[in-house]
PDB file of C-alpha atoms and ligand atoms in Angstrom:
ATOM      1  CA  MET A   1     -39.740 -47.379  58.443  1.00 58.00           C
ATOM      2  CA  GLU A   2     -36.768 -49.293  57.014  1.00 55.00           C
ATOM      3  CA  ILE A   3     -36.346 -46.710  54.234  1.00 59.00           C
ATOM      4  CA  ILE A   4     -36.420 -43.864  56.780  1.00 63.00           C
ATOM      5  CA  ILE A   5     -33.703 -45.564  58.881  1.00 57.00           C
ATOM      6  CA  LYS A   6     -31.604 -46.041  55.724  1.00 59.00           C
ATOM      7  CA  MET A   7     -32.015 -42.339  54.806  1.00 61.00           C
ATOM      8  CA  ILE A   8     -31.011 -41.220  58.313  1.00 62.00           C
ATOM      9  CA  LYS A   9     -27.954 -43.494  58.227  1.00 63.00           C
ATOM     10  CA  ARG A  10     -26.863 -42.001  54.912  1.00 63.00           C
ATOM     11  CA  PHE A  11     -26.661 -38.546  56.502  1.00 62.00           C
ATOM     12  CA  ILE A  12     -24.766 -39.551  59.647  1.00 67.00           C
ATOM     13  CA  PRO A  13     -21.501 -37.581  59.437  1.00 70.00           C
ATOM     14  CA  LEU A  14     -18.390 -39.661  58.706  1.00 72.00           C
ATOM     15  CA  GLN A  15     -16.799 -38.526  61.996  1.00 73.00           C
ATOM     16  CA  ILE A  16     -19.590 -40.173  63.987  1.00 77.00           C
ATOM     17  CA  LEU A  17     -19.253 -43.394  61.983  1.00 74.00           C
ATOM     18  CA  LEU A  18     -15.493 -43.378  62.654  1.00 75.00           C
ATOM     19  CA  ILE A  19     -15.971 -42.863  66.399  1.00 77.00           C
ATOM     20  CA  ARG A  20     -18.441 -45.762  66.431  1.00 74.00           C
ATOM     21  CA  ARG A  21     -15.991 -47.949  64.487  1.00 74.00           C
ATOM     22  CA  GLU A  22     -13.157 -47.127  66.912  1.00 77.00           C
ATOM     23  CA  TYR A  23     -15.383 -47.982  69.883  1.00 77.00           C
ATOM     24  CA  LEU A  24     -16.556 -51.295  68.397  1.00 78.00           C
ATOM     25  CA  ASN A  25     -12.987 -52.226  67.387  1.00 78.00           C
ATOM     26  CA  ARG A  26     -11.710 -51.779  70.911  1.00 79.00           C
ATOM     27  CA  LYS A  27     -14.639 -53.556  72.517  1.00 80.00           C
ATOM     28  CA  TRP A  28     -14.453 -56.640  70.297  1.00 81.00           C
ATOM     29  CA  GLU A  29     -10.663 -56.817  70.124  1.00 83.00           C
ATOM     30  CA  ASN A  30     -10.515 -57.056  73.914  1.00 85.00           C
ATOM     31  CA  TYR A  31     -13.214 -59.693  73.857  1.00 88.00           C
ATOM     32  CA  PHE A  32     -11.571 -61.807  71.128  1.00 89.00           C
ATOM     33  CA  LYS A  33      -8.009 -61.608  72.488  1.00 89.00           C
ATOM     34  CA  GLY A  34      -6.565 -65.124  72.927  1.00 90.00           C
ATOM     35  CA  LYS A  35      -9.497 -66.952  71.279  1.00 95.00           C
ATOM     36  CA  LYS A  36      -9.039 -69.421  68.409  1.00 96.00           C
ATOM     37  CA  ILE A  37      -9.407 -67.981  64.882  1.00 97.00           C
ATOM     38  CA  ALA A  38     -12.337 -70.263  64.026  1.00 97.00           C
ATOM     39  CA  THR A  39     -14.174 -69.350  67.256  1.00 97.00           C
ATOM     40  CA  ILE A  40     -13.672 -65.632  66.580  1.00 96.00           C
ATOM     41  CA  PHE A  41     -15.224 -65.702  63.102  1.00 96.00           C
ATOM     42  CA  GLU A  42     -17.991 -68.102  64.174  1.00 96.00           C
ATOM     43  CA  GLU A  43     -18.928 -65.602  66.903  1.00 94.00           C
ATOM     44  CA  ILE A  44     -18.756 -62.660  64.487  1.00 93.00           C
ATOM     45  CA  TYR A  45     -21.303 -64.361  62.237  1.00 93.00           C
ATOM     46  CA  ARG A  46     -23.455 -65.694  65.087  1.00 92.00           C
ATOM     47  CA  ASN A  47     -23.747 -62.214  66.608  1.00 89.00           C
ATOM     48  CA  ARG A  48     -24.133 -60.602  63.156  1.00 90.00           C
ATOM     49  CA  LEU A  49     -21.362 -58.126  63.989  1.00 88.00           C
ATOM     50  CA  TRP A  50     -20.779 -57.255  60.340  1.00 88.00           C
ATOM     51  CA  ASP A  51     -24.484 -56.817  59.629  1.00 83.00           C
ATOM     52  CA  ASP A  52     -25.563 -53.267  60.564  1.00 73.00           C
ATOM     53  CA  GLU A  53     -29.190 -54.124  59.855  1.00 72.00           C
ATOM     54  CA  LYS A  54     -29.004 -57.502  61.683  1.00 71.00           C
ATOM     55  CA  LYS A  55     -31.207 -58.984  58.966  1.00 75.00           C
ATOM     56  CA  LEU A  56     -29.172 -61.520  57.035  1.00 78.00           C
ATOM     57  CA  GLU A  57     -28.503 -65.086  58.168  1.00 80.00           C
ATOM     58  CA  PHE A  58     -24.820 -64.479  57.373  1.00 83.00           C
ATOM     59  CA  SER A  59     -23.259 -61.165  56.331  1.00 85.00           C
ATOM     60  CA  SER A  60     -19.605 -60.512  55.561  1.00 86.00           C
ATOM     61  CA  GLY A  61     -20.048 -56.765  56.003  1.00 81.00           C
ATOM     62  CA  ARG A  62     -19.896 -53.457  54.160  1.00 81.00           C
ATOM     63  CA  GLY A  63     -16.901 -54.247  51.927  1.00 78.00           C
ATOM     64  CA  SER A  64     -18.772 -57.292  50.686  1.00 84.00           C
ATOM     65  CA  HIS A  65     -22.071 -55.521  50.008  1.00 87.00           C
ATOM     66  CA  GLU A  66     -21.553 -51.846  49.126  1.00 89.00           C
ATOM     67  CA  GLU A  67     -22.516 -51.836  45.483  1.00 92.00           C
ATOM     68  CA  TYR A  68     -19.936 -49.401  44.098  1.00 91.00           C
ATOM     69  CA  VAL A  69     -17.073 -51.227  45.889  1.00 95.00           C
ATOM     70  CA  VAL A  70     -18.267 -54.635  44.724  1.00 96.00           C
ATOM     71  CA  ASP A  71     -19.106 -53.466  41.174  1.00 96.00           C
ATOM     72  CA  LYS A  72     -15.642 -52.014  40.677  1.00 97.00           C
ATOM     73  CA  TYR A  73     -14.051 -55.276  41.796  1.00 97.00           C
ATOM     74  CA  VAL A  74     -16.299 -57.445  39.633  1.00 98.00           C
ATOM     75  CA  GLU A  75     -15.817 -55.187  36.592  1.00 97.00           C
ATOM     76  CA  ASN A  76     -12.026 -55.411  36.864  1.00 98.00           C
ATOM     77  CA  ILE A  77     -11.892 -59.143  37.557  1.00 98.00           C
ATOM     78  CA  LYS A  78     -14.061 -59.494  34.432  1.00 97.00           C
ATOM     79  CA  LYS A  79     -11.682 -57.296  32.421  1.00 96.00           C
ATOM     80  CA  TYR A  80      -8.674 -59.345  33.422  1.00 96.00           C
ATOM     81  CA  PHE A  81      -9.968 -62.914  33.665  1.00 97.00           C
ATOM     82  CA  GLY A  82     -13.093 -62.743  31.496  1.00 94.00           C
ATOM     83  CA  LYS A  83     -11.205 -63.116  28.194  1.00 91.00           C
ATOM     84  CA  GLY A  84      -9.300 -66.152  26.998  1.00 89.00           C
ATOM     85  CA  PRO A  85      -9.477 -69.639  28.486  1.00 94.00           C
ATOM     86  CA  ARG A  86     -11.259 -69.973  31.813  1.00 97.00           C
ATOM     87  CA  LEU A  87      -8.845 -70.612  34.661  1.00 98.00           C
ATOM     88  CA  ASN A  88      -9.374 -72.611  37.863  1.00 98.00           C
ATOM     89  CA  ALA A  89      -9.951 -70.378  40.879  1.00 98.00           C
ATOM     90  CA  VAL A  90      -9.609 -70.816  44.628  1.00 98.00           C
ATOM     91  CA  ASP A  91     -11.340 -68.249  46.836  1.00 98.00           C
ATOM     92  CA  LEU A  92     -10.020 -68.156  50.425  1.00 98.00           C
ATOM     93  CA  GLY A  93     -12.239 -66.561  53.073  1.00 98.00           C
ATOM     94  CA  CYS A  94     -15.236 -66.570  50.726  1.00 98.00           C
ATOM     95  CA  GLY A  95     -17.625 -65.441  53.509  1.00 96.00           C
ATOM     96  CA  ASP A  96     -21.266 -65.013  52.485  1.00 96.00           C
ATOM     97  CA  PHE A  97     -20.281 -65.434  48.792  1.00 97.00           C
ATOM     98  CA  TYR A  98     -22.177 -62.306  47.720  1.00 96.00           C
ATOM     99  CA  VAL A  99     -19.087 -61.205  45.754  1.00 97.00           C
ATOM    100  CA  GLY A 100     -17.974 -64.724  44.794  1.00 98.00           C
ATOM    101  CA  LYS A 101     -21.280 -65.495  43.062  1.00 97.00           C
ATOM    102  CA  LYS A 102     -20.794 -62.518  40.752  1.00 97.00           C
ATOM    103  CA  ILE A 103     -17.357 -63.621  39.510  1.00 98.00           C
ATOM    104  CA  ARG A 104     -17.866 -67.379  39.621  1.00 98.00           C
ATOM    105  CA  PRO A 105     -18.966 -67.632  35.904  1.00 97.00           C
ATOM    106  CA  LEU A 106     -15.622 -66.159  34.777  1.00 98.00           C
ATOM    107  CA  PHE A 107     -13.723 -69.235  35.915  1.00 98.00           C
ATOM    108  CA  ASN A 108     -13.602 -72.958  35.205  1.00 98.00           C
ATOM    109  CA  ASN A 109     -13.465 -74.864  38.541  1.00 98.00           C
ATOM    110  CA  TYR A 110     -14.219 -72.684  41.560  1.00 98.00           C
ATOM    111  CA  ILE A 111     -13.252 -73.793  45.072  1.00 98.00           C
ATOM    112  CA  ALA A 112     -14.520 -71.458  47.815  1.00 98.00           C
ATOM    113  CA  CYS A 113     -13.212 -71.879  51.349  1.00 98.00           C
ATOM    114  CA  ASP A 114     -13.856 -70.340  54.743  1.00 98.00           C
ATOM    115  CA  ILE A 115     -12.815 -71.085  58.304  1.00 98.00           C
ATOM    116  CA  VAL A 116     -16.450 -70.966  59.485  1.00 97.00           C
ATOM    117  CA  GLY A 117     -18.080 -74.365  58.963  1.00 97.00           C
ATOM    118  CA  LYS A 118     -21.647 -73.042  59.319  1.00 96.00           C
ATOM    119  CA  ILE A 119     -21.264 -70.516  56.483  1.00 97.00           C
ATOM    120  CA  ILE A 120     -19.802 -73.242  54.259  1.00 98.00           C
ATOM    121  CA  GLU A 121     -22.798 -75.522  54.974  1.00 97.00           C
ATOM    122  CA  TYR A 122     -25.194 -72.598  54.365  1.00 97.00           C
ATOM    123  CA  ASN A 123     -23.447 -71.649  51.093  1.00 97.00           C
ATOM    124  CA  LYS A 124     -23.587 -75.247  49.837  1.00 98.00           C
ATOM    125  CA  ILE A 125     -27.388 -75.023  49.941  1.00 97.00           C
ATOM    126  CA  LYS A 126     -27.861 -71.387  48.932  1.00 97.00           C
ATOM    127  CA  PHE A 127     -25.511 -71.617  45.933  1.00 97.00           C
ATOM    128  CA  LYS A 128     -26.218 -75.231  44.958  1.00 97.00           C
ATOM    129  CA  ASP A 129     -26.839 -74.257  41.318  1.00 97.00           C
ATOM    130  CA  ASP A 130     -23.580 -72.323  40.931  1.00 98.00           C
ATOM    131  CA  ASN A 131     -21.264 -75.309  40.621  1.00 98.00           C
ATOM    132  CA  VAL A 132     -18.963 -74.271  43.460  1.00 98.00           C
ATOM    133  CA  ASP A 133     -16.889 -76.642  45.579  1.00 98.00           C
ATOM    134  CA  PHE A 134     -17.320 -75.172  49.091  1.00 98.00           C
ATOM    135  CA  ARG A 135     -14.815 -76.309  51.715  1.00 98.00           C
ATOM    136  CA  ARG A 136     -14.027 -75.496  55.318  1.00 98.00           C
ATOM    137  CA  LEU A 137     -10.370 -74.493  55.543  1.00 98.00           C
ATOM    138  CA  ASP A 138      -7.997 -72.321  57.590  1.00 98.00           C
ATOM    139  CA  LEU A 139      -5.726 -70.484  55.160  1.00 98.00           C
ATOM    140  CA  SER A 140      -2.921 -70.322  57.729  1.00 98.00           C
ATOM    141  CA  GLU A 141      -2.906 -74.029  58.662  1.00 97.00           C
ATOM    142  CA  ASP A 142      -4.536 -76.258  56.067  1.00 98.00           C
ATOM    143  CA  GLU A 143      -3.323 -77.347  52.664  1.00 98.00           C
ATOM    144  CA  ILE A 144      -4.535 -74.834  50.081  1.00 98.00           C
ATOM    145  CA  PRO A 145      -6.230 -76.516  47.084  1.00 98.00           C
ATOM    146  CA  GLN A 146      -4.449 -76.120  43.761  1.00 96.00           C
ATOM    147  CA  GLY A 147      -5.603 -73.781  41.030  1.00 98.00           C
ATOM    148  CA  GLU A 148      -4.347 -70.989  38.776  1.00 98.00           C
ATOM    149  CA  VAL A 149      -5.950 -67.948  40.376  1.00 98.00           C
ATOM    150  CA  LEU A 150      -6.017 -67.411  44.128  1.00 98.00           C
ATOM    151  CA  LEU A 151      -8.562 -64.852  45.333  1.00 98.00           C
ATOM    152  CA  VAL A 152      -8.245 -63.466  48.865  1.00 98.00           C
ATOM    153  CA  ARG A 153     -10.644 -60.602  49.367  1.00 98.00           C
ATOM    154  CA  GLN A 154     -10.765 -58.568  52.587  1.00 97.00           C
ATOM    155  CA  VAL A 155      -9.599 -61.469  54.743  1.00 98.00           C
ATOM    156  CA  LEU A 156      -6.005 -60.723  55.799  1.00 98.00           C
ATOM    157  CA  GLN A 157      -7.052 -57.294  57.076  1.00 97.00           C
ATOM    158  CA  HIS A 158      -8.852 -59.067  59.937  1.00 96.00           C
ATOM    159  CA  LEU A 159      -5.920 -61.287  60.929  1.00 97.00           C
ATOM    160  CA  ASP A 160      -2.938 -60.703  63.212  1.00 96.00           C
ATOM    161  CA  ASN A 161       0.574 -60.638  61.708  1.00 98.00           C
ATOM    162  CA  HIS A 162       1.462 -64.091  63.033  1.00 98.00           C
ATOM    163  CA  THR A 163      -1.471 -65.655  61.151  1.00 98.00           C
ATOM    164  CA  ILE A 164      -0.698 -63.693  57.959  1.00 98.00           C
ATOM    165  CA  LEU A 165       2.921 -64.882  58.127  1.00 98.00           C
ATOM    166  CA  LYS A 166       1.716 -68.481  58.352  1.00 98.00           C
ATOM    167  CA  PHE A 167      -0.456 -67.863  55.278  1.00 98.00           C
ATOM    168  CA  VAL A 168       2.555 -66.491  53.350  1.00 98.00           C
ATOM    169  CA  GLU A 169       4.514 -69.625  54.293  1.00 97.00           C
ATOM    170  CA  ASN A 170       1.569 -71.809  53.272  1.00 98.00           C
ATOM    171  CA  LEU A 171       1.429 -70.003  49.919  1.00 97.00           C
ATOM    172  CA  LYS A 172       4.984 -71.144  49.153  1.00 95.00           C
ATOM    173  CA  ARG A 173       3.687 -74.727  48.945  1.00 96.00           C
ATOM    174  CA  THR A 174       1.249 -73.827  46.126  1.00 97.00           C
ATOM    175  CA  SER A 175       1.742 -73.179  42.421  1.00 96.00           C
ATOM    176  CA  PHE A 176      -0.777 -70.471  41.520  1.00 98.00           C
ATOM    177  CA  LYS A 177      -0.133 -68.159  38.569  1.00 98.00           C
ATOM    178  CA  TYR A 178      -1.915 -65.216  40.149  1.00 98.00           C
ATOM    179  CA  LEU A 179      -2.828 -63.966  43.585  1.00 98.00           C
ATOM    180  CA  VAL A 180      -5.619 -61.387  43.584  1.00 98.00           C
ATOM    181  CA  LEU A 181      -5.482 -59.700  46.979  1.00 98.00           C
ATOM    182  CA  THR A 182      -7.963 -57.107  48.228  1.00 98.00           C
ATOM    183  CA  GLU A 183      -7.275 -55.066  51.370  1.00 98.00           C
ATOM    184  CA  HIS A 184      -8.954 -52.080  52.991  1.00 96.00           C
ATOM    185  CA  ILE A 185      -6.098 -49.643  53.650  1.00 96.00           C
ATOM    186  CA  PRO A 186      -5.697 -45.988  54.665  1.00 95.00           C
ATOM    187  CA  LYS A 187      -5.682 -43.294  51.982  1.00 92.00           C
ATOM    188  CA  GLY A 188      -2.253 -41.735  51.376  1.00 90.00           C
ATOM    189  CA  GLU A 189       0.921 -42.584  53.301  1.00 92.00           C
ATOM    190  CA  PHE A 190       0.809 -45.029  56.202  1.00 94.00           C
ATOM    191  CA  ILE A 191       3.029 -47.395  58.178  1.00 94.00           C
ATOM    192  CA  PRO A 192       2.152 -50.856  56.860  1.00 96.00           C
ATOM    193  CA  ASN A 193       1.422 -54.005  58.855  1.00 97.00           C
ATOM    194  CA  VAL A 194       1.064 -52.551  62.350  1.00 95.00           C
ATOM    195  CA  ASP A 195      -0.055 -55.640  64.274  1.00 94.00           C
ATOM    196  CA  LYS A 196      -3.579 -56.095  65.598  1.00 92.00           C
ATOM    197  CA  THR A 197      -5.627 -58.783  67.302  1.00 92.00           C
ATOM    198  CA  THR A 198      -7.441 -61.163  64.952  1.00 95.00           C
ATOM    199  CA  GLY A 199     -11.118 -60.287  64.758  1.00 93.00           C
ATOM    200  CA  PHE A 200     -13.937 -57.944  63.859  1.00 88.00           C
ATOM    201  CA  GLY A 201     -11.995 -54.768  63.064  1.00 90.00           C
ATOM    202  CA  ILE A 202      -9.164 -53.851  60.718  1.00 93.00           C
ATOM    203  CA  ARG A 203      -5.890 -51.906  61.021  1.00 93.00           C
ATOM    204  CA  LEU A 204      -7.626 -48.791  59.681  1.00 88.00           C
ATOM    205  CA  GLY A 205      -9.842 -48.553  62.752  1.00 75.00           C
ATOM    206  CA  HIS A 206      -7.208 -47.298  65.208  1.00 71.00           C
ATOM    207  CA  LYS A 207      -7.165 -43.528  65.183  1.00 69.00           C
ATOM    208  CA  GLU A 208      -3.691 -43.150  66.733  1.00 72.00           C
ATOM    209  CA  GLU A 209      -2.047 -45.394  64.120  1.00 82.00           C
ATOM    210  CA  LYS A 210      -4.079 -46.151  61.020  1.00 89.00           C
ATOM    211  CA  SER A 211      -2.446 -48.983  59.116  1.00 95.00           C
ATOM    212  CA  GLY A 212      -3.167 -51.639  56.506  1.00 97.00           C
ATOM    213  CA  VAL A 213      -1.778 -54.924  55.217  1.00 98.00           C
ATOM    214  CA  VAL A 214       0.907 -54.692  52.516  1.00 98.00           C
ATOM    215  CA  LEU A 215       2.116 -58.215  51.810  1.00 98.00           C
ATOM    216  CA  THR A 216       5.362 -57.215  50.101  1.00 98.00           C
ATOM    217  CA  LYS A 217       6.547 -55.219  53.154  1.00 98.00           C
ATOM    218  CA  SER A 218       8.075 -56.379  56.447  1.00 98.00           C
ATOM    219  CA  PRO A 219       7.404 -58.649  58.316  1.00 98.00           C
ATOM    220  CA  PHE A 220       5.759 -60.610  55.436  1.00 98.00           C
ATOM    221  CA  ASN A 221       8.224 -59.777  52.643  1.00 98.00           C
ATOM    222  CA  PHE A 222       6.167 -61.626  50.063  1.00 97.00           C
ATOM    223  CA  ARG A 223       8.089 -61.705  46.757  1.00 97.00           C
ATOM    224  CA  PRO A 224       5.907 -61.963  43.629  1.00 98.00           C
ATOM    225  CA  LYS A 225       7.400 -61.799  40.122  1.00 97.00           C
ATOM    226  CA  ASN A 226       5.424 -58.658  39.438  1.00 98.00           C
ATOM    227  CA  GLU A 227       2.370 -56.752  40.583  1.00 98.00           C
ATOM    228  CA  GLU A 228      -0.202 -54.229  39.426  1.00 98.00           C
ATOM    229  CA  ILE A 229      -3.132 -52.440  41.019  1.00 98.00           C
ATOM    230  CA  LEU A 230      -6.270 -53.920  39.503  1.00 97.00           C
ATOM    231  CA  CYS A 231      -8.743 -51.478  41.071  1.00 97.00           C
ATOM    232  CA  GLU A 232      -9.441 -49.141  43.967  1.00 97.00           C
ATOM    233  CA  ALA A 233     -12.634 -47.849  45.556  1.00 95.00           C
ATOM    234  CA  LEU A 234     -13.033 -45.310  48.323  1.00 93.00           C
ATOM    235  CA  GLN A 235     -14.775 -46.578  51.432  1.00 87.00           C
ATOM    236  CA  MET A 236     -15.313 -44.509  54.583  1.00 81.00           C
ATOM    237  CA  ASP A 237     -11.900 -42.976  55.408  1.00 82.00           C
ATOM    238  CA  GLY A 238      -9.952 -45.595  53.433  1.00 92.00           C
ATOM    239  CA  LEU A 239      -9.398 -47.317  50.134  1.00 95.00           C
ATOM    240  CA  VAL A 240     -10.363 -50.841  49.117  1.00 96.00           C
ATOM    241  CA  ARG A 241      -7.438 -51.793  46.885  1.00 97.00           C
ATOM    242  CA  THR A 242      -7.110 -54.944  44.779  1.00 98.00           C
ATOM    243  CA  ILE A 243      -3.615 -55.944  43.699  1.00 98.00           C
ATOM    244  CA  LEU A 244      -2.869 -58.572  41.091  1.00 98.00           C
ATOM    245  CA  TYR A 245       0.348 -60.400  41.979  1.00 98.00           C
ATOM    246  CA  TYR A 246       2.031 -62.397  39.233  1.00 98.00           C
ATOM    247  CA  LEU A 247       3.541 -65.505  40.786  1.00 97.00           C
ATOM    248  CA  GLU A 248       5.243 -67.009  37.721  1.00 90.00           C
TER     249      GLU A 248
HETATM  250  C1  SAM B   1     -14.791 -59.734  55.694  1.00 92.15           C
HETATM  251  S1  SAM B   1     -15.087 -61.378  55.209  1.00 92.15           S
HETATM  252  C2  SAM B   1     -14.786 -61.271  53.448  1.00 92.15           C
HETATM  253  C3  SAM B   1     -15.630 -62.255  52.658  1.00 92.15           C
HETATM  254  C4  SAM B   1     -15.412 -62.257  51.151  1.00 92.15           C
HETATM  255  N1  SAM B   1     -14.062 -62.582  50.795  1.00 92.15           N
HETATM  256  C5  SAM B   1     -15.830 -60.945  50.558  1.00 92.15           C
HETATM  257  O1  SAM B   1     -14.969 -60.192  50.061  1.00 92.15           O
HETATM  258  O2  SAM B   1     -17.014 -60.647  50.545  1.00 92.15           O
HETATM  259  C6  SAM B   1     -13.668 -62.278  55.785  1.00 92.15           C
HETATM  260  C7  SAM B   1     -13.883 -63.785  55.746  1.00 92.15           C
HETATM  261  O3  SAM B   1     -12.638 -64.460  55.992  1.00 92.15           O
HETATM  262  C8  SAM B   1     -12.880 -65.608  56.758  1.00 92.15           C
HETATM  263  N2  SAM B   1     -11.627 -66.016  57.433  1.00 92.15           N
HETATM  264  C9  SAM B   1     -11.006 -65.393  58.439  1.00 92.15           C
HETATM  265  N3  SAM B   1      -9.880 -66.043  58.792  1.00 92.15           N
HETATM  266  C10 SAM B   1      -9.778 -67.101  57.974  1.00 92.15           C
HETATM  267  C11 SAM B   1      -8.829 -68.155  57.841  1.00 92.15           C
HETATM  268  N4  SAM B   1      -7.775 -68.236  58.666  1.00 92.15           N
HETATM  269  N5  SAM B   1      -9.027 -69.085  56.886  1.00 92.15           N
HETATM  270  C12 SAM B   1     -10.109 -69.006  56.062  1.00 92.15           C
HETATM  271  N6  SAM B   1     -11.045 -68.046  56.145  1.00 92.15           N
HETATM  272  C13 SAM B   1     -10.887 -67.087  57.081  1.00 92.15           C
HETATM  273  C14 SAM B   1     -13.977 -65.169  57.719  1.00 92.15           C
HETATM  274  O4  SAM B   1     -14.675 -66.236  58.293  1.00 92.15           O
HETATM  275  C15 SAM B   1     -14.841 -64.306  56.800  1.00 92.15           C
HETATM  276  O5  SAM B   1     -15.849 -65.066  56.200  1.00 92.15           O
END
């Protein structure tokens, strides 16, 4: 039965998936308006909003589990950080750690943080043999642990501009060498950083104004020393893009 449902889902036209996404975005954005960030993400996990199959204890969603998107990311992180001395990494918004587990061996110390306490407690048990320091932390408020490589994968896309701005300010108090930032953005030209409510959906999910987070553009105006696109993978009507920012 499960296989049949999977097959049917594979043939659902993209337009129908997009209409569903638009509907869910609106519904949950109205519901989450005005709630605290931690409460929002706790509720997303408790109600399994990112888990289409409603099977996993915790699921961080499609971008975290679609094999070709994840494989491309892992392959390129390996290419860049897999040679030479192992650096210390900090992973902010680590979620269910499906992706994190795959890249963890490429680094020396690995600190993985999330705003949802329950997922951190769950990860501590599930990944107890992976030598990861799991911590509960809000990237916009709390002190970010020190390291050389900062990984932020598909997190900012869920946050409103005010919270992202606080993260950019927080970043100024750190001394990382690299920021590896992954965002799901529209394909082709788009107006960056159109604001949204913190929550379930992303800026791509609004049909009248598809947008995405670009940290170097207004209002964030993040100023790295240099940057390069590490990898890109198509997903639905958008692009999951990973940028490597050189910070020193
Ligand atoms: C879509 S998931 C991505 C998970 C993981 N990075 C990945 O790529 O598979 C976004 C995660 O960011 C976390 N998050 C959201 N806001 C946060 C914040 N202010 N501080 C830390 N984590 C946050 C959420 O709880 C969620 O686990």
